[in-house]
PDB file of C-alpha atoms in Angstrom:
ATOM      1  CA  MET A   1      40.262  -4.558  44.436  1.00 51.00           C
ATOM      2  CA  ASP A   2      40.161  -1.584  46.757  1.00 61.00           C
ATOM      3  CA  GLN A   3      43.379   0.152  47.619  1.00 67.00           C
ATOM      4  CA  LEU A   4      43.746  -0.426  51.397  1.00 61.00           C
ATOM      5  CA  SER A   5      46.581   0.455  53.706  1.00 64.00           C
ATOM      6  CA  LEU A   6      47.611  -1.171  56.967  1.00 61.00           C
ATOM      7  CA  ASN A   7      45.902   1.625  58.957  1.00 65.00           C
ATOM      8  CA  ASP A   8      42.457   1.128  57.411  1.00 64.00           C
ATOM      9  CA  ASN A   9      39.819  -0.760  59.367  1.00 63.00           C
ATOM     10  CA  VAL A  10      38.478  -3.518  57.187  1.00 56.00           C
ATOM     11  CA  PRO A  11      35.161  -5.022  58.261  1.00 57.00           C
ATOM     12  CA  LEU A  12      34.996  -8.790  58.538  1.00 58.00           C
ATOM     13  CA  GLY A  13      33.950 -10.341  55.265  1.00 59.00           C
ATOM     14  CA  GLY A  14      35.877  -7.895  53.082  1.00 57.00           C
ATOM     15  CA  ALA A  15      35.766  -4.221  52.232  1.00 57.00           C
ATOM     16  CA  ASN A  16      32.195  -4.324  50.886  1.00 66.00           C
ATOM     17  CA  ALA A  17      30.647  -6.182  53.834  1.00 61.00           C
ATOM     18  CA  PRO A  18      28.203  -4.246  56.043  1.00 67.00           C
ATOM     19  CA  SER A  19      29.607  -2.940  59.305  1.00 67.00           C
ATOM     20  CA  PRO A  20      28.452  -4.655  62.503  1.00 70.00           C
ATOM     21  CA  PRO A  21      25.499  -3.041  64.282  1.00 76.00           C
ATOM     22  CA  THR A  22      26.397  -0.654  67.088  1.00 79.00           C
ATOM     23  CA  ILE A  23      25.144  -1.539  70.536  1.00 79.00           C
ATOM     24  CA  PRO A  24      23.021   1.300  71.974  1.00 78.00           C
ATOM     25  CA  GLN A  25      24.219   2.614  75.324  1.00 73.00           C
ATOM     26  CA  LEU A  26      21.762   3.441  78.092  1.00 65.00           C
ATOM     27  CA  PRO A  27      21.716   7.033  79.326  1.00 67.00           C
ATOM     28  CA  ALA A  28      22.890   7.640  82.896  1.00 58.00           C
ATOM     29  CA  GLN A  29      19.271   8.166  84.025  1.00 58.00           C
ATOM     30  CA  MET A  30      18.478   4.522  83.290  1.00 58.00           C
ATOM     31  CA  PHE A  31      20.559   3.063  86.124  1.00 60.00           C
ATOM     32  CA  THR A  32      18.284   1.424  88.665  1.00 62.00           C
ATOM     33  CA  THR A  33      20.982   0.539  91.174  1.00 67.00           C
ATOM     34  CA  ALA A  34      22.875   2.465  93.798  1.00 69.00           C
ATOM     35  CA  ALA A  35      25.144   3.691  90.966  1.00 71.00           C
ATOM     36  CA  GLN A  36      22.480   6.264  90.182  1.00 76.00           C
ATOM     37  CA  LEU A  37      23.515   8.033  93.404  1.00 81.00           C
ATOM     38  CA  LEU A  38      26.777   9.026  91.732  1.00 84.00           C
ATOM     39  CA  ASP A  39      25.145  12.129  90.225  1.00 83.00           C
ATOM     40  CA  LEU A  40      23.795  13.161  93.643  1.00 87.00           C
ATOM     41  CA  THR A  41      27.094  12.994  95.549  1.00 90.00           C
ATOM     42  CA  ASP A  42      27.971  16.330  97.237  1.00 92.00           C
ATOM     43  CA  LYS A  43      24.483  17.717  96.566  1.00 93.00           C
ATOM     44  CA  LYS A  44      21.805  18.728  99.052  1.00 94.00           C
ATOM     45  CA  LEU A  45      19.076  16.087  99.337  1.00 93.00           C
ATOM     46  CA  MET A  46      15.829  15.460 101.142  1.00 93.00           C
ATOM     47  CA  VAL A  47      15.479  11.851 102.330  1.00 95.00           C
ATOM     48  CA  ALA A  48      12.137  10.435 103.507  1.00 96.00           C
ATOM     49  CA  LEU A  49      12.330   7.301 105.652  1.00 95.00           C
ATOM     50  CA  ARG A  50       9.878   4.436 106.236  1.00 95.00           C
ATOM     51  CA  ASP A  51       9.060   5.678 109.723  1.00 92.00           C
ATOM     52  CA  GLY A  52       7.956   9.056 108.324  1.00 91.00           C
ATOM     53  CA  ARG A  53      10.994  11.113 109.287  1.00 93.00           C
ATOM     54  CA  LYS A  54      12.434  13.557 106.770  1.00 94.00           C
ATOM     55  CA  PHE A  55      16.099  14.548 106.661  1.00 96.00           C
ATOM     56  CA  ILE A  56      17.821  17.258 104.666  1.00 94.00           C
ATOM     57  CA  GLY A  57      21.579  17.050 104.217  1.00 95.00           C
ATOM     58  CA  VAL A  58      24.497  16.870 101.814  1.00 95.00           C
ATOM     59  CA  LEU A  59      25.169  13.382 100.408  1.00 94.00           C
ATOM     60  CA  ARG A  60      28.819  12.605 101.124  1.00 95.00           C
ATOM     61  CA  SER A  61      29.055   8.855 100.574  1.00 93.00           C
ATOM     62  CA  TRP A  62      27.021   5.775  99.686  1.00 91.00           C
ATOM     63  CA  ASP A  63      27.569   2.083  99.028  1.00 89.00           C
ATOM     64  CA  GLN A  64      26.113  -0.743  96.923  1.00 86.00           C
ATOM     65  CA  PHE A  65      23.234  -1.178  99.401  1.00 87.00           C
ATOM     66  CA  ALA A  66      22.288   2.511  99.097  1.00 87.00           C
ATOM     67  CA  ASN A  67      23.361   3.202 102.673  1.00 93.00           C
ATOM     68  CA  LEU A  68      23.830   6.969 102.784  1.00 94.00           C
ATOM     69  CA  VAL A  69      26.119   9.298 104.711  1.00 96.00           C
ATOM     70  CA  LEU A  70      24.642  12.794 105.020  1.00 95.00           C
ATOM     71  CA  SER A  71      26.516  15.760 106.455  1.00 96.00           C
ATOM     72  CA  ASP A  72      25.079  19.019 107.835  1.00 94.00           C
ATOM     73  CA  THR A  73      21.852  17.098 108.334  1.00 96.00           C
ATOM     74  CA  VAL A  74      18.682  18.566 109.792  1.00 94.00           C
ATOM     75  CA  GLU A  75      15.515  16.653 110.606  1.00 93.00           C
ATOM     76  CA  ARG A  76      12.467  18.558 109.403  1.00 91.00           C
ATOM     77  CA  ILE A  77       9.341  17.808 111.426  1.00 90.00           C
ATOM     78  CA  PHE A  78       5.909  18.819 110.101  1.00 88.00           C
ATOM     79  CA  VAL A  79       2.924  18.974 112.450  1.00 87.00           C
ATOM     80  CA  GLU A  80      -0.358  20.620 111.490  1.00 86.00           C
ATOM     81  CA  LYS A  81       0.648  23.996 109.987  1.00 86.00           C
ATOM     82  CA  LEU A  82       4.060  24.213 111.688  1.00 88.00           C
ATOM     83  CA  TYR A  83       7.485  22.813 110.983  1.00 89.00           C
ATOM     84  CA  ALA A  84      10.831  22.846 112.760  1.00 90.00           C
ATOM     85  CA  ASP A  85      14.381  21.978 111.735  1.00 90.00           C
ATOM     86  CA  ILE A  86      16.345  19.960 114.301  1.00 92.00           C
ATOM     87  CA  PRO A  87      20.125  19.875 113.632  1.00 93.00           C
ATOM     88  CA  ARG A  88      21.462  16.303 113.533  1.00 93.00           C
ATOM     89  CA  GLY A  89      25.011  16.724 112.108  1.00 94.00           C
ATOM     90  CA  ILE A  90      26.482  13.705 110.300  1.00 96.00           C
ATOM     91  CA  PHE A  91      23.858  11.051 109.732  1.00 93.00           C
ATOM     92  CA  LEU A  92      24.095   7.458 108.485  1.00 95.00           C
ATOM     93  CA  VAL A  93      20.919   6.120 106.855  1.00 94.00           C
ATOM     94  CA  ARG A  94      20.461   2.432 106.159  1.00 95.00           C
ATOM     95  CA  GLY A  95      19.433   2.025 102.513  1.00 91.00           C
ATOM     96  CA  GLU A  96      16.444  -0.261 103.152  1.00 94.00           C
ATOM     97  CA  ASN A  97      14.786   2.509 105.193  1.00 94.00           C
ATOM     98  CA  VAL A  98      14.810   5.069 102.378  1.00 94.00           C
ATOM     99  CA  VAL A  99      11.423   5.553 100.763  1.00 94.00           C
ATOM    100  CA  LEU A 100      12.194   8.636  98.717  1.00 93.00           C
ATOM    101  CA  LEU A 101      15.119  10.907  98.074  1.00 91.00           C
ATOM    102  CA  GLY A 102      15.519  13.912  95.873  1.00 91.00           C
ATOM    103  CA  GLU A 103      17.819  16.788  95.155  1.00 92.00           C
ATOM    104  CA  ILE A 104      16.870  20.142  96.643  1.00 90.00           C
ATOM    105  CA  ASP A 105      16.776  23.134  94.320  1.00 89.00           C
ATOM    106  CA  LEU A 106      19.112  25.582  96.074  1.00 86.00           C
ATOM    107  CA  ASP A 107      17.306  28.558  94.489  1.00 84.00           C
ATOM    108  CA  LYS A 108      14.061  27.536  96.225  1.00 82.00           C
ATOM    109  CA  ASP A 109      15.613  26.104  99.390  1.00 76.00           C
ATOM    110  CA  ASP A 110      14.667  29.084 101.556  1.00 77.00           C
ATOM    111  CA  ASP A 111      11.076  29.285 100.266  1.00 78.00           C
ATOM    112  CA  ILE A 112       8.572  28.074 102.847  1.00 78.00           C
ATOM    113  CA  PRO A 113       5.600  26.128 101.415  1.00 75.00           C
ATOM    114  CA  GLU A 114       2.406  28.186 101.606  1.00 82.00           C
ATOM    115  CA  PRO A 115       0.406  26.706 104.504  1.00 86.00           C
ATOM    116  CA  TYR A 116       3.406  26.142 106.808  1.00 84.00           C
ATOM    117  CA  LYS A 117       5.034  28.479 109.310  1.00 86.00           C
ATOM    118  CA  LYS A 118       8.342  27.890 111.038  1.00 88.00           C
ATOM    119  CA  GLY A 119       7.886  27.106 114.719  1.00 85.00           C
ATOM    120  CA  SER A 120      10.172  26.395 117.639  1.00 87.00           C
ATOM    121  CA  ALA A 121      11.334  22.834 118.212  1.00 87.00           C
ATOM    122  CA  LYS A 122       9.645  22.766 121.615  1.00 90.00           C
ATOM    123  CA  GLU A 123       6.312  23.846 120.139  1.00 90.00           C
ATOM    124  CA  VAL A 124       6.499  21.314 117.294  1.00 88.00           C
ATOM    125  CA  PHE A 125       7.535  18.455 119.630  1.00 89.00           C
ATOM    126  CA  ALA A 126       4.527  19.184 121.884  1.00 90.00           C
ATOM    127  CA  LEU A 127       2.141  19.121 118.906  1.00 90.00           C
ATOM    128  CA  GLN A 128       3.799  15.978 117.557  1.00 89.00           C
ATOM    129  CA  LYS A 129       3.394  14.163 120.887  1.00 92.00           C
ATOM    130  CA  LYS A 130      -0.274  15.180 121.050  1.00 92.00           C
ATOM    131  CA  ASP A 131      -0.797  13.977 117.473  1.00 90.00           C
ATOM    132  CA  GLN A 132       0.903  10.627 118.171  1.00 90.00           C
ATOM    133  CA  GLU A 133      -1.264  10.061 121.264  1.00 93.00           C
ATOM    134  CA  ALA A 134      -4.415  10.772 119.230  1.00 92.00           C
ATOM    135  CA  LYS A 135      -3.301   8.281 116.550  1.00 90.00           C
ATOM    136  CA  LYS A 136      -2.562   5.690 119.225  1.00 92.00           C
ATOM    137  CA  ARG A 137      -6.058   6.082 120.735  1.00 92.00           C
ATOM    138  CA  SER A 138      -7.612   5.836 117.263  1.00 92.00           C
ATOM    139  CA  GLN A 139      -5.628   2.679 116.488  1.00 89.00           C
ATOM    140  CA  LYS A 140      -6.620   1.125 119.805  1.00 89.00           C
ATOM    141  CA  SER A 141     -10.279   1.892 119.085  1.00 89.00           C
ATOM    142  CA  LYS A 142     -10.036   0.319 115.618  1.00 89.00           C
ATOM    143  CA  LEU A 143      -8.410  -2.814 117.024  1.00 87.00           C
ATOM    144  CA  ALA A 144     -11.177  -3.125 119.655  1.00 86.00           C
ATOM    145  CA  LYS A 145     -13.889  -2.861 116.976  1.00 88.00           C
ATOM    146  CA  LEU A 146     -12.134  -5.414 114.765  1.00 86.00           C
ATOM    147  CA  HIS A 147     -11.760  -7.769 117.738  1.00 84.00           C
ATOM    148  CA  GLN A 148     -15.524  -7.580 118.375  1.00 86.00           C
ATOM    149  CA  VAL A 149     -16.216  -8.917 114.886  1.00 87.00           C
ATOM    150  CA  GLY A 150     -13.597 -11.666 115.107  1.00 84.00           C
ATOM    151  CA  PHE A 151     -10.424 -10.151 113.684  1.00 83.00           C
ATOM    152  CA  GLU A 152      -7.142 -10.142 115.507  1.00 76.00           C
ATOM    153  CA  GLY A 153      -4.922  -7.113 115.294  1.00 66.00           C
ATOM    154  CA  GLU A 154      -1.261  -7.225 114.493  1.00 68.00           C
ATOM    155  CA  ASN A 155       0.884  -8.802 117.249  1.00 65.00           C
ATOM    156  CA  THR A 156      -2.168  -9.804 119.309  1.00 63.00           C
ATOM    157  CA  GLY A 157      -2.379 -13.503 118.459  1.00 61.00           C
ATOM    158  CA  GLU A 158      -1.104 -16.497 120.385  1.00 63.00           C
ATOM    159  CA  VAL A 159       2.630 -16.907 120.722  1.00 59.00           C
ATOM    160  CA  LEU A 160       3.684 -20.362 119.556  1.00 62.00           C
ATOM    161  CA  PHE A 161       7.096 -21.699 120.459  1.00 59.00           C
TER     162      PHE A 161
END
């Protein structure tokens, strides 16, 4: 018989029994819940929303629904070859509106992507308004053509109560 002391761990089934299998642990990158945001707390992020807006700020807090609190937030608006940063301060983002978020590399933060030039907010807002009006006219034209061939556009059908 083996010489065992009280401090030795004896596997179930005796000293010669095989040890139980170890349960593999998932790496931190495998979390698919809001807990994955833990690594991004107090880091500078870019957040893209469902409505197309893009915010850059420091993640200060979050909850189980992935609602985010960003501080020192700026809204970055891209139109044609221009962009502008609009300061927004502290910003609360509802989690269901987030399409994409990612950490910003602080070494490359000041690098401007090749085709874009920084413009004034007034200039970018004017271009954005013009672009939105053009999209609205295009959408209206598409809906008219679809209506001619028998399709109804979104929110154009009968209201039933």
